[in-house]
Every structure is written in structure tokens, then in C-alpha cells.
PDB file of C-alpha atoms in Angstrom:
ATOM      1  CA  UNK A   1       0.169  -0.411  -0.212  1.00 95.00           C
ATOM      2  CA  UNK A   2       0.931   3.651  -0.374  1.00 97.00           C
ATOM      3  CA  UNK A   3       0.383   5.851   2.902  1.00 97.00           C
ATOM      4  CA  UNK A   4       0.710   9.869   2.433  1.00 97.00           C
ATOM      5  CA  UNK A   5       1.738  10.424   5.445  1.00 98.00           C
ATOM      6  CA  UNK A   6       0.723  14.725   7.369  1.00 97.00           C
ATOM      7  CA  UNK A   7       3.003  17.082   8.280  1.00 95.00           C
ATOM      8  CA  UNK A   8       1.547  20.588   9.438  1.00 95.00           C
ATOM      9  CA  UNK A   9       3.260  22.370   6.095  1.00 95.00           C
ATOM     10  CA  UNK A  10       0.485  21.321   4.202  1.00 95.00           C
ATOM     11  CA  UNK A  11      -1.371  23.722   5.524  1.00 95.00           C
ATOM     12  CA  UNK A  12       0.429  26.197   7.250  1.00 95.00           C
ATOM     13  CA  UNK A  13       3.430  28.527   6.332  1.00 96.00           C
ATOM     14  CA  UNK A  14       6.897  27.373   5.834  1.00 94.00           C
ATOM     15  CA  UNK A  15      10.085  29.674   5.297  1.00 93.00           C
ATOM     16  CA  UNK A  16      11.244  26.583   3.346  1.00 93.00           C
ATOM     17  CA  UNK A  17       9.440  25.981  -0.091  1.00 94.00           C
ATOM     18  CA  UNK A  18      11.321  22.168   0.391  1.00 94.00           C
ATOM     19  CA  UNK A  19       8.977  21.781   4.006  1.00 93.00           C
ATOM     20  CA  UNK A  20       5.875  21.230   1.404  1.00 95.00           C
ATOM     21  CA  UNK A  21       7.060  18.486  -0.152  1.00 96.00           C
ATOM     22  CA  UNK A  22       4.336  15.733  -0.267  1.00 96.00           C
ATOM     23  CA  UNK A  23       5.643  12.588   1.908  1.00 97.00           C
ATOM     24  CA  UNK A  24       4.955   9.538   1.188  1.00 98.00           C
ATOM     25  CA  UNK A  25       5.606   5.390   2.854  1.00 98.00           C
ATOM     26  CA  UNK A  26       5.768   2.136   0.378  1.00 97.00           C
ATOM     27  CA  UNK A  27       4.266  -0.901   3.199  1.00 96.00           C
ATOM     28  CA  UNK A  28       4.854  -3.769   1.786  1.00 94.00           C
ATOM     29  CA  UNK A  29       3.775  -6.008   5.153  1.00 92.00           C
ATOM     30  CA  UNK A  30       7.170  -5.955   7.174  1.00 93.00           C
ATOM     31  CA  UNK A  31       9.182  -4.448   4.230  1.00 96.00           C
ATOM     32  CA  UNK A  32       8.508   0.314   4.364  1.00 97.00           C
ATOM     33  CA  UNK A  33       9.667   2.389   2.370  1.00 98.00           C
ATOM     34  CA  UNK A  34       9.428   6.384   3.040  1.00 98.00           C
ATOM     35  CA  UNK A  35      10.816   8.998   0.455  1.00 98.00           C
ATOM     36  CA  UNK A  36      10.294  12.309   2.001  1.00 97.00           C
ATOM     37  CA  UNK A  37      11.500  14.487  -1.040  1.00 95.00           C
ATOM     38  CA  UNK A  38      12.770  17.285  -0.258  1.00 95.00           C
ATOM     39  CA  UNK A  39      11.909  18.296   3.255  1.00 95.00           C
ATOM     40  CA  UNK A  40      13.813  20.307   5.998  1.00 95.00           C
ATOM     41  CA  UNK A  41      14.493  20.495   9.461  1.00 95.00           C
ATOM     42  CA  UNK A  42      11.704  21.335  10.956  1.00 95.00           C
ATOM     43  CA  UNK A  43       9.122  19.145   8.197  1.00 96.00           C
ATOM     44  CA  UNK A  44      10.846  15.616   9.086  1.00 97.00           C
ATOM     45  CA  UNK A  45       9.897  16.446  13.338  1.00 97.00           C
ATOM     46  CA  UNK A  46       6.392  17.664  12.149  1.00 96.00           C
ATOM     47  CA  UNK A  47       6.561  14.356  10.011  1.00 97.00           C
ATOM     48  CA  UNK A  48       7.230  12.706  13.516  1.00 98.00           C
ATOM     49  CA  UNK A  49       4.989  14.244  15.904  1.00 98.00           C
ATOM     50  CA  UNK A  50       1.753  13.874  12.841  1.00 97.00           C
ATOM     51  CA  UNK A  51       2.818  10.305  12.333  1.00 97.00           C
ATOM     52  CA  UNK A  52       3.592   6.811  13.467  1.00 97.00           C
ATOM     53  CA  UNK A  53       6.621   5.808  12.018  1.00 98.00           C
ATOM     54  CA  UNK A  54       7.945   2.419  12.168  1.00 98.00           C
ATOM     55  CA  UNK A  55      11.709   1.286  11.568  1.00 98.00           C
ATOM     56  CA  UNK A  56      11.577   1.516   6.946  1.00 98.00           C
ATOM     57  CA  UNK A  57      13.424  -0.553   4.998  1.00 97.00           C
ATOM     58  CA  UNK A  58      14.409   2.016   2.092  1.00 98.00           C
ATOM     59  CA  UNK A  59      14.372   6.285   3.344  1.00 98.00           C
ATOM     60  CA  UNK A  60      15.543   7.635   0.391  1.00 97.00           C
ATOM     61  CA  UNK A  61      17.241  10.480   1.954  1.00 96.00           C
ATOM     62  CA  UNK A  62      15.650  13.737   2.040  1.00 94.00           C
ATOM     63  CA  UNK A  63      17.034  17.442   0.025  1.00 93.00           C
ATOM     64  CA  UNK A  64      19.810  14.856  -2.082  1.00 93.00           C
ATOM     65  CA  UNK A  65      21.664  14.517   1.732  1.00 93.00           C
ATOM     66  CA  UNK A  66      21.490  18.135   2.138  1.00 92.00           C
ATOM     67  CA  UNK A  67      22.965  19.334   5.405  1.00 91.00           C
ATOM     68  CA  UNK A  68      19.136  20.953   5.437  1.00 92.00           C
ATOM     69  CA  UNK A  69      17.570  17.267   5.891  1.00 94.00           C
ATOM     70  CA  UNK A  70      18.340  13.790   7.056  1.00 97.00           C
ATOM     71  CA  UNK A  71      18.263  15.003  10.852  1.00 97.00           C
ATOM     72  CA  UNK A  72      18.545  12.216  14.426  1.00 97.00           C
ATOM     73  CA  UNK A  73      14.781  13.634  15.464  1.00 97.00           C
ATOM     74  CA  UNK A  74      13.785  11.448  11.434  1.00 98.00           C
ATOM     75  CA  UNK A  75      15.875   8.928  11.639  1.00 98.00           C
ATOM     76  CA  UNK A  76      16.474   8.000  15.599  1.00 98.00           C
ATOM     77  CA  UNK A  77      12.666   6.760  14.751  1.00 98.00           C
ATOM     78  CA  UNK A  78      12.897   5.515  11.381  1.00 98.00           C
ATOM     79  CA  UNK A  79      16.017   3.169  11.696  1.00 98.00           C
ATOM     80  CA  UNK A  80      17.194   2.873   8.193  1.00 98.00           C
ATOM     81  CA  UNK A  81      18.814  -0.480   6.710  1.00 97.00           C
ATOM     82  CA  UNK A  82      19.514   1.202   3.473  1.00 98.00           C
ATOM     83  CA  UNK A  83      19.737   4.274   2.018  1.00 98.00           C
ATOM     84  CA  UNK A  84      19.605   6.312  -1.661  1.00 98.00           C
ATOM     85  CA  UNK A  85      20.866   9.634  -1.597  1.00 97.00           C
ATOM     86  CA  UNK A  86      19.796  11.268  -4.833  1.00 95.00           C
ATOM     87  CA  UNK A  87      22.224  14.010  -5.692  1.00 93.00           C
ATOM     88  CA  UNK A  88      25.720  13.997  -7.658  1.00 89.00           C
ATOM     89  CA  UNK A  89      28.270  14.087  -5.140  1.00 90.00           C
ATOM     90  CA  UNK A  90      30.816  16.777  -4.031  1.00 85.00           C
ATOM     91  CA  UNK A  91      29.181  18.866  -7.109  1.00 81.00           C
ATOM     92  CA  UNK A  92      29.549  22.683  -5.989  1.00 77.00           C
ATOM     93  CA  UNK A  93      26.287  23.966  -6.600  1.00 74.00           C
ATOM     94  CA  UNK A  94      25.083  25.057  -2.892  1.00 74.00           C
ATOM     95  CA  UNK A  95      28.409  24.171  -1.326  1.00 76.00           C
ATOM     96  CA  UNK A  96      30.298  27.618  -2.505  1.00 73.00           C
ATOM     97  CA  UNK A  97      30.325  30.721  -0.471  1.00 72.00           C
ATOM     98  CA  UNK A  98      29.339  34.518  -1.749  1.00 70.00           C
ATOM     99  CA  UNK A  99      32.690  35.007  -3.425  1.00 67.00           C
ATOM    100  CA  UNK A 100      33.493  31.062  -5.203  1.00 67.00           C
ATOM    101  CA  UNK A 101      35.386  29.631  -2.865  1.00 73.00           C
ATOM    102  CA  UNK A 102      33.881  25.935  -2.047  1.00 75.00           C
ATOM    103  CA  UNK A 103      33.518  24.178   0.980  1.00 78.00           C
ATOM    104  CA  UNK A 104      34.085  20.367  -0.023  1.00 79.00           C
ATOM    105  CA  UNK A 105      32.130  19.390   3.045  1.00 80.00           C
ATOM    106  CA  UNK A 106      29.144  21.331   2.115  1.00 81.00           C
ATOM    107  CA  UNK A 107      29.075  19.056  -1.067  1.00 86.00           C
ATOM    108  CA  UNK A 108      26.679  16.631  -0.706  1.00 91.00           C
ATOM    109  CA  UNK A 109      25.431  14.822   0.436  1.00 95.00           C
ATOM    110  CA  UNK A 110      27.099  16.144   3.088  1.00 93.00           C
ATOM    111  CA  UNK A 111      29.227  15.169   5.302  1.00 93.00           C
ATOM    112  CA  UNK A 112      26.959  16.206   8.783  1.00 94.00           C
ATOM    113  CA  UNK A 113      24.535  14.817   6.677  1.00 96.00           C
ATOM    114  CA  UNK A 114      26.324  11.183   6.176  1.00 96.00           C
ATOM    115  CA  UNK A 115      27.394  11.429   9.840  1.00 96.00           C
ATOM    116  CA  UNK A 116      23.772  10.719  11.192  1.00 97.00           C
ATOM    117  CA  UNK A 117      23.441   8.723   8.536  1.00 98.00           C
ATOM    118  CA  UNK A 118      26.356   6.515   9.560  1.00 97.00           C
ATOM    119  CA  UNK A 119      25.292   5.850  12.894  1.00 97.00           C
ATOM    120  CA  UNK A 120      22.183   3.391  11.502  1.00 97.00           C
ATOM    121  CA  UNK A 121      23.364   2.368   8.706  1.00 97.00           C
ATOM    122  CA  UNK A 122      26.254   1.926   6.158  1.00 97.00           C
ATOM    123  CA  UNK A 123      24.437   0.062   3.219  1.00 97.00           C
ATOM    124  CA  UNK A 124      23.822   4.206   1.377  1.00 98.00           C
ATOM    125  CA  UNK A 125      23.246   4.285  -1.954  1.00 98.00           C
ATOM    126  CA  UNK A 126      24.474   7.329  -4.025  1.00 97.00           C
ATOM    127  CA  UNK A 127      22.559   7.857  -8.100  1.00 96.00           C
ATOM    128  CA  UNK A 128      26.033  10.386  -9.328  1.00 94.00           C
ATOM    129  CA  UNK A 129      29.751  11.069  -8.949  1.00 90.00           C
ATOM    130  CA  UNK A 130      30.851  14.521  -9.682  1.00 85.00           C
ATOM    131  CA  UNK A 131      34.806  14.773 -10.784  1.00 80.00           C
ATOM    132  CA  UNK A 132      36.427  17.171  -9.065  1.00 78.00           C
ATOM    133  CA  UNK A 133      39.605  17.955  -9.530  1.00 77.00           C
ATOM    134  CA  UNK A 134      42.447  20.077  -6.575  1.00 78.00           C
ATOM    135  CA  UNK A 135      44.466  22.658  -7.707  1.00 81.00           C
ATOM    136  CA  UNK A 136      47.828  23.728  -6.825  1.00 87.00           C
ATOM    137  CA  UNK A 137      46.764  27.405  -4.477  1.00 82.00           C
ATOM    138  CA  UNK A 138      44.211  24.305  -2.721  1.00 74.00           C
ATOM    139  CA  UNK A 139      41.240  25.331  -4.426  1.00 74.00           C
ATOM    140  CA  UNK A 140      38.573  23.138  -6.234  1.00 74.00           C
ATOM    141  CA  UNK A 141      37.900  22.684 -10.357  1.00 77.00           C
ATOM    142  CA  UNK A 142      34.454  21.014 -10.478  1.00 79.00           C
ATOM    143  CA  UNK A 143      35.694  19.358 -14.023  1.00 83.00           C
ATOM    144  CA  UNK A 144      32.314  17.434 -14.937  1.00 84.00           C
ATOM    145  CA  UNK A 145      29.534  14.069 -13.652  1.00 88.00           C
ATOM    146  CA  UNK A 146      30.205  10.094 -13.755  1.00 90.00           C
ATOM    147  CA  UNK A 147      27.673   7.476 -12.316  1.00 93.00           C
ATOM    148  CA  UNK A 148      28.173   6.164  -8.901  1.00 94.00           C
ATOM    149  CA  UNK A 149      25.674   3.562  -8.283  1.00 96.00           C
ATOM    150  CA  UNK A 150      23.846   4.759 -11.556  1.00 96.00           C
ATOM    151  CA  UNK A 151      20.044   4.006 -11.389  1.00 96.00           C
ATOM    152  CA  UNK A 152      19.393   2.782  -8.531  1.00 97.00           C
ATOM    153  CA  UNK A 153      17.016  -0.428  -8.776  1.00 96.00           C
ATOM    154  CA  UNK A 154      15.810  -2.074  -4.628  1.00 96.00           C
ATOM    155  CA  UNK A 155      13.967  -4.566  -5.733  1.00 95.00           C
ATOM    156  CA  UNK A 156      10.998  -6.326  -2.578  1.00 93.00           C
ATOM    157  CA  UNK A 157       9.514  -9.511  -2.487  1.00 88.00           C
ATOM    158  CA  UNK A 158       9.300 -12.820  -1.033  1.00 80.00           C
ATOM    159  CA  UNK A 159      13.290 -13.411  -0.769  1.00 83.00           C
ATOM    160  CA  UNK A 160      14.061 -10.447   0.400  1.00 90.00           C
ATOM    161  CA  UNK A 161      15.107  -6.706  -0.445  1.00 95.00           C
ATOM    162  CA  UNK A 162      18.150  -5.973  -2.251  1.00 95.00           C
ATOM    163  CA  UNK A 163      19.291  -2.973  -4.286  1.00 96.00           C
ATOM    164  CA  UNK A 164      21.506  -3.188  -7.790  1.00 97.00           C
ATOM    165  CA  UNK A 165      22.343  -0.521  -9.151  1.00 97.00           C
ATOM    166  CA  UNK A 166      22.921   0.422 -13.103  1.00 97.00           C
ATOM    167  CA  UNK A 167      27.016   1.262 -12.746  1.00 96.00           C
ATOM    168  CA  UNK A 168      27.483  -0.828  -8.920  1.00 96.00           C
ATOM    169  CA  UNK A 169      26.231  -1.879  -6.458  1.00 96.00           C
ATOM    170  CA  UNK A 170      28.960  -0.108  -4.275  1.00 96.00           C
ATOM    171  CA  UNK A 171      28.298   1.195  -0.418  1.00 96.00           C
ATOM    172  CA  UNK A 172      28.506   4.619  -0.039  1.00 96.00           C
ATOM    173  CA  UNK A 173      31.336   4.116   2.407  1.00 96.00           C
ATOM    174  CA  UNK A 174      33.330   2.001  -0.254  1.00 95.00           C
ATOM    175  CA  UNK A 175      34.616   4.620  -2.748  1.00 93.00           C
ATOM    176  CA  UNK A 176      37.076   6.369  -3.193  1.00 91.00           C
ATOM    177  CA  UNK A 177      35.100   9.515  -3.324  1.00 90.00           C
ATOM    178  CA  UNK A 178      34.521   8.803  -0.157  1.00 93.00           C
ATOM    179  CA  UNK A 179      37.867   8.001   1.678  1.00 93.00           C
ATOM    180  CA  UNK A 180      38.419  10.934  -0.007  1.00 89.00           C
ATOM    181  CA  UNK A 181      36.233  13.525   0.858  1.00 88.00           C
ATOM    182  CA  UNK A 182      34.061  11.835   3.717  1.00 93.00           C
ATOM    183  CA  UNK A 183      37.484   9.616   5.919  1.00 93.00           C
ATOM    184  CA  UNK A 184      35.795  11.826   8.833  1.00 94.00           C
ATOM    185  CA  UNK A 185      32.976  10.571   8.114  1.00 95.00           C
ATOM    186  CA  UNK A 186      32.363   6.974  11.096  1.00 95.00           C
ATOM    187  CA  UNK A 187      30.144   3.919   9.648  1.00 92.00           C
ATOM    188  CA  UNK A 188      29.010   1.836  12.843  1.00 80.00           C
ATOM    189  CA  UNK A 189      26.682   0.039  11.020  1.00 66.00           C
TER     190      UNK A 189
END
């Protein structure tokens, strides 16, 4: 079944349009698959306050792995087994400051977001990888993108739940990108 979940920003104003995201869960027996769109921290808190959320088999991470979503208020309740992040890992679009310098920890998926997720699971998959180059002066250059896991298929049947990427099935924690740019994340599970 598909269950549309209630959160207060369906009816109330928010400072962020991301909090108007429609949230839903696909329930298949004991397997629950949660999708929160671009919901941010206030919206996640509302989602938890207004619904009885189970532990989930799959959480499609909010807002492309941005630091504004996937906070402990939600993660501690849903305790995801598998997380899919749809983003270009390492893309500079939202990580530049006003003078154009890049905060590499602010590229998606952000270090704080992965740190929060890593307390619950190491089964994290990302669709796309940004290709970056570090210049001699320490600045970074965005030079393109390529498939990381690629299109991510999550299949649930009587045999269980499986994840297959069109490019590969490598967990984010085992990628060169994560070991280079997210080495401070402690994957506890």
C-alpha cells in the first residue's frame, strides 16, 4: 500500500518551500519504504510528531543529502536499513560561498548528513559522482560527472530486499570519493 503521511506544512507556512514536500511510505508487509522529497529539519520533526513511523527498510534521503535534511529527529525513529541518496556527490552547486570558494564538506551528500546516517547503516547508495580536481592553490574545480551507483533499483519480494545499481552495487563508504572527501564519517553499522 502507499500511505500519504501528514505533516503540518501541508496547511501552514514555512520559511522553506522544501517543507511543502509530500511525504509517503510504501508498505509491503514488514518492509517500509519512506520518501520525504526535499523535506527539511522542521518538516521532518512535524512528520515524526504527526505519524507513527516504523523502522524502515529503505529511506530515500531528503533533499539530495543536504545538511538541511536527514536529521536525528527522523533518523532515530525510522532507523533505516538502506539509504538511497539521489545527488551528484561532490557537486559544487550549493557549496560555494559568496566569493566562489568551495567548502568541500558542504557538497552533497554533506559530511554532517552522512555522519547522522552512519549511526544507523552503512548501506548507502548514491546515483552520481561529481568529478573534481584540486588546484595547486588548494581550490577545487568541478570538471564533470559520471555514474556512481547509477540508476538504483530496490527490489522487494518473498526472497527479501535487494539493491542493484545500473553501474555498480558499491556502498558509498567503499568508494574512493567517500574515502577522500568523507573520511571523517564513522560508519558504525
